[in-house]
Amino acid sequence: MKIKHLFRRKTLTVEQRIKRRNIISFAGFAVLYAGIYGSWRWLYNAPEEVAGITGGARKPLRAALNKTELAFRKVFDPKHLVKTYPASMGAKEVRQNGDIGIDTAPGPDWELLVTKQSGQELHISLNDLKALPKTDITFDFKCIEGWEQISHWAGVKFSDFIMHYHLEDHAKMQYVGLSTPDENYYVGIDMPSAMHPQTLLCYEMNGQPLPVENGYPLRLIIPVKYGVKHLKRIGSMVFSNERPPDYWAEQGYDYYTGL
Amino acid sequence: MKTIKEKHSLAMRWFHWINFPLLTIMIWSGILIYWASPMLPILFPEWFYKLFNIPFRLAEGMAFHFLFMWFFIINGVMYVLYTLVSGEWRELVPNRHSFKEAWLVLLHDLHIRKTIPPQKKYNAAQRIAYSAIILMGIGSFITGLAIYKPVQFNWLCWLCGGYYAARIEHFLLTIGYVLFFVIHIVQVILAGWNNFRSVISGFEVTEQP
């Protein structure tokens, strides 16, 4: 059968019409699925992003993660709180998933180093922080792996800390960056999440000073993020309008990871 | 004499065949995520994970899942809107006879009964199955959003019975899709070529005396 007959409607018998429509629809189907398959191959084999603040993800997927972040940032509301529980429900055996940046003994002369935009440094001791109003929270800690655990923490509200040290101008910047003293683990936090009323600079767990493996002397507790952002043993704090380095974002994870 | 009987609109075929790869990618990337902290460790043995190269791909799984969720949802929403606007929902949503009829269809398919109730475009069992799968899709969307943003959508999380419950539900719905798929394929094979072709070409061929 010649191709041109396919398109000559008038003279077609039922048999011919069936054949014609079969060919057209199956050809269309084949083109659609070839396109889908080709797109998938393109995406799956897409080159990895250039390692920088983020890394380890396929380029188009990183772009999608960043776009998705923008969409979900619009629904972020500091009035949306994580569910809290009575302190007595906090786990006694608190799970901890990693010791990157805290695998050496903590130094006896620890202080929190805050570098201001002017270059001025604040050196803040644990006792300085303990002198500030204390806030505690018992919430469902969520790991990016999927597990969760109700646990009880206490410390200084991040927003209280900002006010006490007159860092309000700095809190107008986009990000805060935190790092362990050895700089082996570091996180970047968008400011709205850092200033969320349930974000703590935490020094107690279950009413006791933090155990070393849970971040002694000071860790971040940020219930609007997965555990990967709850940096243990905070050594330094910086403020920036650019994304500060983030350990897991360099390894293919979403930078934002907001809950 | 053979006649052409129109069956599935182009839109229906489009939604169906776009959904298939999207759902496949969602399930695959979902397993990459699930592996990191399985709730039902007995379900997938080691060899299963190895066979499909699942382990240690959490970041990758999340990146795929959170891209394709958009397409999956858009396609699903468009499909539902289409059935509503076109009126095709009337052929899809079960009516008050459907549950009794579906039982008779089931008995027939299992070769327990010889006769089958008179059929329209979709039989009663299909109406129930094809409507249930949409409700399941809505369930996956709600439980997924509850897991994805449990603080911003804490009311959704509450609605699902909490974070852990939402994860279980999200997972069980996925198992439901796989079971649906298996039965669907068996039925398609049993129904034969004419039926299968109609989902690609849109028409069936009937013999008129």
Coordinates of C-alpha atoms in Angstrom, one line a residue:
Chain A
M1 CA 0.0 0.0 0.0
K2 CA 1.4 3.3 -1.0
I3 CA 1.7 6.0 1.7
K4 CA -0.3 8.5 -0.3
H5 CA -3.3 6.3 -0.2
L6 CA -3.3 6.6 3.6
F7 CA -4.3 10.2 3.3
R8 CA -6.9 10.0 0.6
R9 CA -9.9 9.9 2.8
K10 CA -12.7 9.6 0.3
T11 CA -11.9 6.3 -1.3
L12 CA -11.0 4.5 1.9
T13 CA -12.8 1.3 2.9
V14 CA -13.3 0.4 6.6
E15 CA -10.3 -1.9 6.4
Q16 CA -8.2 0.9 5.0
R17 CA -9.4 3.3 7.6
I18 CA -8.6 0.9 10.4
K19 CA -5.1 0.4 8.9
R20 CA -4.6 4.1 8.5
R21 CA -5.6 5.0 12.0
N22 CA -3.5 2.1 13.4
I23 CA -0.4 3.3 11.6
I24 CA -0.9 6.9 12.6
S25 CA -1.7 6.2 16.3
F26 CA 1.0 3.6 16.7
A27 CA 3.5 5.9 15.0
G28 CA 2.4 8.7 17.3
F29 CA 2.7 6.4 20.3
A30 CA 6.2 5.3 19.2
V31 CA 7.3 9.0 18.8
L32 CA 5.9 9.8 22.3
Y33 CA 7.7 7.0 23.9
A34 CA 10.9 7.5 22.0
G35 CA 10.7 11.1 23.3
I36 CA 10.1 10.0 26.8
Y37 CA 12.9 7.5 26.7
G38 CA 15.2 10.0 25.1
S39 CA 14.4 12.6 27.8
W40 CA 15.0 10.1 30.5
R41 CA 18.3 9.0 29.1
W42 CA 19.3 12.7 28.8
L43 CA 18.3 13.4 32.4
Y44 CA 19.8 10.2 33.8
N45 CA 23.1 10.7 32.0
A46 CA 23.2 14.5 32.6
P47 CA 26.5 15.7 33.8
E48 CA 27.1 16.3 37.4
E49 CA 27.0 20.0 38.6
V50 CA 30.3 21.8 39.0
A51 CA 31.3 21.3 42.6
G52 CA 30.8 24.5 44.6
I53 CA 28.4 25.4 47.4
T54 CA 26.4 22.5 46.2
G55 CA 27.7 19.4 44.4
G56 CA 27.2 15.8 43.6
A57 CA 23.8 16.1 41.8
R58 CA 23.0 15.9 38.2
K59 CA 22.9 19.5 36.9
P60 CA 19.2 19.6 35.9
L61 CA 18.2 17.9 39.1
R62 CA 20.1 20.5 41.1
A63 CA 18.3 23.3 39.2
A64 CA 15.0 21.6 40.0
L65 CA 15.8 21.3 43.7
N66 CA 16.6 25.0 43.8
K67 CA 13.4 25.9 41.9
T68 CA 11.4 23.7 44.2
E69 CA 13.0 25.4 47.2
L70 CA 11.7 28.8 45.9
A71 CA 8.2 27.4 45.6
F72 CA 8.2 26.0 49.1
R73 CA 9.8 29.0 50.6
K74 CA 6.6 30.8 49.7
V75 CA 4.6 28.6 52.0
F76 CA 7.1 28.9 54.8
D77 CA 5.5 30.7 57.7
P78 CA 7.3 31.3 61.1
K79 CA 4.0 30.9 62.7
H80 CA 3.8 27.3 61.6
L81 CA 5.3 25.4 64.5
V82 CA 6.5 21.9 64.9
K83 CA 4.3 19.8 67.2
T84 CA 5.6 19.7 70.7
Y85 CA 5.3 17.0 73.4
P86 CA 5.7 16.9 77.2
A87 CA 9.3 16.8 78.2
S88 CA 8.8 13.4 79.8
M89 CA 8.2 11.9 76.4
G90 CA 11.7 12.7 75.3
A91 CA 13.8 9.6 74.5
K92 CA 16.3 8.6 77.1
E93 CA 18.5 6.9 74.5
V94 CA 18.9 9.7 72.0
R95 CA 19.8 8.5 68.6
Q96 CA 22.8 10.1 66.9
N97 CA 23.9 9.4 63.4
G98 CA 27.3 10.8 62.8
D99 CA 30.5 12.1 64.4
I100 CA 31.9 14.2 61.5
G101 CA 33.5 17.2 63.0
I102 CA 33.2 15.9 66.6
D103 CA 35.4 12.8 66.5
T104 CA 38.0 14.4 68.7
A105 CA 37.7 15.4 72.3
P106 CA 36.1 18.8 72.8
G107 CA 38.6 21.5 73.7
P108 CA 38.4 22.8 77.3
D109 CA 38.6 26.4 76.1
W110 CA 35.6 26.3 73.8
E111 CA 33.9 29.5 72.8
L112 CA 31.5 30.4 70.1
L113 CA 33.2 32.7 67.5
V114 CA 30.8 35.0 65.8
T115 CA 32.3 37.0 62.9
K116 CA 30.4 40.2 62.2
Q117 CA 30.3 41.9 58.8
S118 CA 32.6 44.6 60.0
G119 CA 35.2 41.8 60.7
Q120 CA 34.7 42.3 64.5
E121 CA 34.6 39.0 66.4
L122 CA 32.5 38.0 69.3
H123 CA 33.8 35.3 71.6
I124 CA 31.0 33.9 73.5
S125 CA 31.4 31.4 76.3
L126 CA 28.9 28.7 77.4
N127 CA 28.3 30.6 80.6
D128 CA 27.4 33.7 78.6
L129 CA 24.8 31.7 76.7
K130 CA 23.5 30.1 79.9
A131 CA 22.9 33.6 81.3
L132 CA 20.4 34.3 78.5
P133 CA 16.7 33.2 78.8
K134 CA 16.4 29.4 78.5
T135 CA 13.9 27.8 76.1
D136 CA 13.2 24.1 76.0
I137 CA 11.5 22.0 73.4
T138 CA 10.4 18.4 73.1
F139 CA 9.7 17.6 69.5
D140 CA 9.9 14.9 66.9
F141 CA 13.4 15.0 65.6
K142 CA 13.5 14.0 61.9
C143 CA 16.4 12.5 60.1
I144 CA 16.7 12.9 56.3
E145 CA 16.9 9.1 56.2
G146 CA 13.4 8.8 57.3
W147 CA 13.5 7.9 61.0
E148 CA 12.2 10.2 63.7
Q149 CA 12.5 10.4 67.5
I150 CA 10.9 12.5 70.1
S151 CA 13.6 14.2 72.1
H152 CA 14.0 17.0 74.7
W153 CA 16.4 19.9 74.2
A154 CA 17.1 23.2 75.9
G155 CA 19.1 26.3 75.2
V156 CA 18.9 29.8 73.9
K157 CA 16.4 30.7 71.2
F158 CA 18.4 31.7 68.1
S159 CA 16.3 34.9 67.8
D160 CA 16.9 35.8 71.5
F161 CA 20.6 35.3 70.8
I162 CA 20.5 37.7 67.8
M163 CA 18.7 40.3 69.9
H164 CA 20.9 40.0 72.9
Y165 CA 24.1 40.4 70.9
H166 CA 22.5 43.2 68.7
L167 CA 22.9 41.2 65.6
E168 CA 19.5 42.3 64.1
D169 CA 21.2 43.9 61.1
H170 CA 22.9 40.6 60.5
A171 CA 19.7 38.8 60.8
K172 CA 18.4 40.8 57.8
M173 CA 20.9 38.9 55.7
Q174 CA 19.9 35.8 53.8
Y175 CA 21.9 33.1 55.5
V176 CA 23.7 32.1 58.6
G177 CA 26.6 29.7 58.3
L178 CA 27.7 27.4 61.2
S179 CA 30.8 25.2 61.4
T180 CA 32.4 22.8 63.9
P181 CA 35.6 24.1 65.4
D182 CA 37.7 21.8 63.1
E183 CA 35.6 23.0 60.1
N184 CA 34.9 19.4 59.1
Y185 CA 31.2 19.8 59.3
Y186 CA 29.3 22.9 58.3
V187 CA 25.8 24.0 57.5
G188 CA 24.1 26.9 55.8
I189 CA 20.7 27.9 57.1
D190 CA 18.3 30.4 55.4
M191 CA 17.6 33.2 57.8
P192 CA 13.8 32.7 58.1
S193 CA 14.4 29.1 59.3
A194 CA 17.2 30.2 61.7
M195 CA 14.9 32.9 63.1
H196 CA 12.0 30.5 63.4
P197 CA 10.7 30.7 67.1
Q198 CA 11.6 27.0 67.7
T199 CA 15.3 27.3 66.6
L200 CA 17.7 26.9 69.5
L201 CA 21.3 27.2 70.2
C202 CA 21.1 24.2 72.4
Y203 CA 23.3 23.2 75.4
E204 CA 21.1 20.7 77.2
M205 CA 19.5 17.4 76.4
N206 CA 17.0 15.8 78.8
G207 CA 17.9 18.5 81.4
Q208 CA 21.6 17.6 81.4
P209 CA 24.6 19.2 79.5
L210 CA 24.8 17.8 76.0
P211 CA 26.7 14.5 75.8
V212 CA 29.8 14.8 73.5
E213 CA 28.2 12.6 70.8
N214 CA 25.1 14.8 70.8
G215 CA 27.1 18.0 70.3
Y216 CA 28.7 19.2 73.6
P217 CA 29.0 22.1 74.3
L218 CA 26.6 23.8 71.9
R219 CA 24.6 22.5 69.0
L220 CA 21.9 23.7 66.7
I221 CA 18.3 22.5 67.2
I222 CA 16.3 23.6 64.2
P223 CA 13.0 21.7 64.0
V224 CA 12.0 23.1 60.6
K225 CA 15.0 21.2 59.1
Y226 CA 16.1 17.6 58.9
G227 CA 18.8 16.4 61.3
V228 CA 21.6 17.0 58.8
K229 CA 21.3 20.8 59.6
H230 CA 21.3 20.4 63.4
L231 CA 25.0 21.1 63.6
K232 CA 26.8 19.6 66.6
R233 CA 29.6 21.4 68.5
I234 CA 29.1 24.8 66.9
G235 CA 32.5 26.6 66.7
S236 CA 31.8 29.5 64.5
M237 CA 28.9 31.6 63.1
V238 CA 29.0 33.8 60.0
F239 CA 26.3 35.8 58.2
S240 CA 26.0 36.1 54.5
N241 CA 23.7 37.0 51.6
E242 CA 25.2 34.0 49.7
R243 CA 24.7 30.4 50.6
P244 CA 27.4 29.4 53.1
P245 CA 29.1 26.0 52.5
D246 CA 27.0 23.1 53.5
Y247 CA 28.4 19.6 54.1
W248 CA 25.5 17.5 52.7
A249 CA 24.6 20.0 49.9
E250 CA 28.0 19.3 48.6
Q251 CA 27.1 15.6 48.4
G252 CA 24.0 15.8 46.3
Y253 CA 21.4 16.7 48.9
D254 CA 19.0 19.6 48.7
Y255 CA 20.5 22.8 50.2
Y256 CA 17.2 23.9 51.8
T257 CA 15.9 20.6 53.2
G258 CA 13.1 22.5 55.0
L259 CA 10.3 20.7 56.7
Chain B
M1 CA -18.8 -6.2 8.2
K2 CA -16.2 -4.5 10.3
T3 CA -17.0 -1.2 11.9
I4 CA -14.9 1.3 13.8
K5 CA -16.2 2.0 17.3
E6 CA -14.7 5.0 19.0
K7 CA -13.6 4.2 22.6
H8 CA -10.9 6.3 24.2
S9 CA -10.5 10.0 23.6
L10 CA -7.0 11.3 22.8
A11 CA -6.9 13.1 26.1
M12 CA -7.6 9.9 28.0
R13 CA -4.9 8.0 26.1
W14 CA -2.4 10.9 26.7
F15 CA -3.0 11.0 30.5
H16 CA -2.7 7.2 30.7
W17 CA 0.5 6.9 28.8
I18 CA 2.1 9.9 30.4
N19 CA 1.2 8.7 33.8
F20 CA 2.8 5.3 33.3
P21 CA 6.5 6.4 33.1
L22 CA 5.9 9.1 35.7
L23 CA 4.5 6.7 38.3
T24 CA 7.3 4.3 37.4
I25 CA 9.9 6.9 38.2
M26 CA 8.1 8.0 41.4
I27 CA 8.1 4.4 42.6
W28 CA 11.7 3.8 41.7
S29 CA 13.0 7.0 43.3
G30 CA 10.7 6.3 46.2
I31 CA 12.5 3.0 46.8
L32 CA 15.8 4.8 46.7
I33 CA 14.5 6.9 49.5
Y34 CA 12.8 4.1 51.4
W35 CA 16.0 2.0 51.5
A36 CA 17.6 4.6 53.8
S37 CA 15.2 3.9 56.7
P38 CA 12.8 1.0 55.8
M39 CA 9.8 0.7 58.0
L40 CA 9.1 -2.9 56.9
P41 CA 12.6 -4.4 56.6
I42 CA 11.3 -7.8 55.8
L43 CA 9.6 -6.6 52.6
F44 CA 12.6 -6.1 50.4
P45 CA 15.4 -8.6 50.8
E46 CA 19.0 -7.7 50.1
W47 CA 19.0 -9.3 46.7
F48 CA 16.1 -7.1 45.7
Y49 CA 18.0 -4.0 46.6
K50 CA 21.1 -5.3 44.9
L51 CA 19.2 -6.3 41.7
F52 CA 17.9 -2.8 41.2
N53 CA 21.0 -1.0 42.5
I54 CA 19.1 0.7 45.3
P55 CA 21.6 1.1 48.2
F56 CA 23.2 4.5 49.1
R57 CA 21.3 6.6 46.6
L58 CA 19.1 8.6 49.0
A59 CA 20.2 12.0 47.7
E60 CA 19.6 10.9 44.2
G61 CA 16.2 9.4 45.0
M62 CA 15.1 12.6 46.7
A63 CA 16.2 14.8 43.8
F64 CA 14.3 12.6 41.3
H65 CA 11.3 12.3 43.5
F66 CA 11.0 16.0 44.2
L67 CA 11.2 16.8 40.5
F68 CA 8.9 14.2 39.1
M69 CA 6.3 14.8 41.8
W70 CA 5.4 18.0 40.0
F71 CA 4.7 16.2 36.7
F72 CA 2.9 13.4 38.4
I73 CA 0.6 15.8 40.2
I74 CA 0.0 18.0 37.2
N75 CA -0.9 15.1 35.0
G76 CA -3.2 13.7 37.6
V77 CA -4.9 17.0 38.2
M78 CA -5.4 17.5 34.5
Y79 CA -6.8 14.1 34.1
V80 CA -9.4 14.6 36.8
L81 CA -10.3 18.1 35.4
Y82 CA -10.6 16.5 32.0
T83 CA -13.0 13.8 33.1
L84 CA -15.1 16.4 34.9
V85 CA -15.3 18.9 32.0
S86 CA -15.8 16.3 29.4
G87 CA -18.4 14.4 31.4
E88 CA -16.5 11.2 31.1
W89 CA -16.6 10.9 34.9
R90 CA -20.1 9.5 34.5
E91 CA -18.6 6.4 32.9
L92 CA -15.9 6.1 35.5
V93 CA -17.5 6.8 38.9
P94 CA -19.2 3.8 40.4
N95 CA -23.0 4.1 40.8
R96 CA -25.3 2.4 43.2
H97 CA -25.3 -0.9 41.2
S98 CA -21.6 -1.0 40.8
F99 CA -20.7 -2.9 43.9
K100 CA -23.1 -5.7 43.3
E101 CA -22.2 -5.8 39.7
A102 CA -18.5 -5.8 40.4
W103 CA -19.0 -8.9 42.5
L104 CA -20.7 -10.6 39.5
V105 CA -17.8 -9.4 37.3
L106 CA -15.3 -10.9 39.7
L107 CA -17.2 -14.2 39.8
H108 CA -17.3 -14.2 36.0
D109 CA -13.6 -13.4 35.7
L110 CA -12.8 -16.2 38.1
H111 CA -14.9 -18.6 36.0
I112 CA -17.3 -19.2 38.8
R113 CA -20.2 -17.6 36.9
K114 CA -20.9 -18.0 33.2
T115 CA -22.9 -14.8 32.6
I116 CA -21.8 -11.2 33.1
P117 CA -24.0 -8.2 33.7
P118 CA -24.5 -6.0 30.6
Q119 CA -21.5 -3.9 30.1
K120 CA -21.0 -0.3 29.1
K121 CA -17.7 1.2 28.3
Y122 CA -16.3 0.3 31.7
N123 CA -17.7 -2.6 33.8
A124 CA -18.5 -2.1 37.4
A125 CA -15.2 -3.6 38.6
Q126 CA -13.4 -1.2 36.3
R127 CA -15.4 1.7 37.6
I128 CA -14.4 0.9 41.1
A129 CA -10.8 0.2 40.2
Y130 CA -10.3 3.3 38.1
S131 CA -12.0 5.5 40.7
A132 CA -10.1 4.0 43.5
I133 CA -6.8 4.6 41.8
I134 CA -7.6 8.3 41.6
L135 CA -8.4 8.4 45.3
M136 CA -5.1 6.6 45.9
G137 CA -3.4 9.3 43.9
I138 CA -5.0 11.9 46.0
G139 CA -3.9 9.9 49.1
S140 CA -0.3 9.8 47.8
F141 CA -0.3 13.5 47.2
I142 CA -1.7 14.3 50.7
T143 CA 0.6 11.8 52.6
G144 CA 3.5 12.8 50.4
L145 CA 3.1 16.5 51.3
A146 CA 2.7 15.6 54.9
I147 CA 6.0 13.8 54.9
Y148 CA 7.7 16.3 52.7
K149 CA 6.7 19.4 54.7
P150 CA 5.5 18.1 58.1
V151 CA 5.9 21.5 59.8
Q152 CA 4.5 23.8 57.2
F153 CA 1.6 21.4 56.6
N154 CA 1.4 20.1 60.1
W155 CA -2.4 19.9 59.8
L156 CA -2.0 17.5 56.9
C157 CA 0.4 15.5 59.0
W158 CA -2.1 15.5 61.8
L159 CA -4.8 14.4 59.3
C160 CA -2.7 11.4 58.3
G161 CA -2.3 10.4 61.9
G162 CA 1.2 11.7 62.3
Y163 CA 4.5 11.6 60.5
Y164 CA 5.1 7.9 60.9
A165 CA 1.6 7.0 59.9
A166 CA 1.9 9.2 56.9
R167 CA 5.0 7.4 55.8
I168 CA 3.3 4.0 56.2
E169 CA 0.3 5.2 54.3
H170 CA 2.4 6.7 51.5
F171 CA 4.3 3.4 51.3
L172 CA 1.2 1.2 51.3
L173 CA -0.4 3.3 48.6
T174 CA 2.6 2.6 46.5
I175 CA 2.3 -1.2 47.1
G176 CA -1.3 -0.7 46.1
Y177 CA -0.2 0.8 42.7
V178 CA 2.0 -2.2 42.1
L179 CA -0.8 -4.6 42.9
F180 CA -3.1 -2.6 40.6
F181 CA -0.5 -2.8 37.9
V182 CA -0.2 -6.6 38.1
I183 CA -4.0 -7.1 37.9
H184 CA -4.3 -4.5 35.2
I185 CA -1.7 -6.2 33.1
V186 CA -3.4 -9.6 33.5
Q187 CA -6.7 -8.1 32.6
V188 CA -5.3 -6.4 29.6
I189 CA -3.7 -9.6 28.3
L190 CA -7.0 -11.5 28.9
A191 CA -9.0 -8.8 27.2
G192 CA -6.9 -9.1 24.1
W193 CA -5.5 -7.0 21.3
N194 CA -8.6 -5.1 20.2
N195 CA -9.0 -3.7 23.7
F196 CA -5.3 -3.0 24.1
R197 CA -5.1 -1.2 20.8
S198 CA -8.0 1.0 21.7
V199 CA -5.8 2.6 24.5
I200 CA -3.3 3.6 21.8
S201 CA -5.5 4.2 18.7
G202 CA -8.7 5.2 20.5
F203 CA -11.1 2.8 18.7
E204 CA -12.2 -0.8 18.7
V205 CA -13.2 -2.8 15.7
T206 CA -16.5 -4.6 16.0
E207 CA -18.0 -7.1 13.6
Q208 CA -21.5 -6.1 12.4
P209 CA -23.6 -8.8 10.8

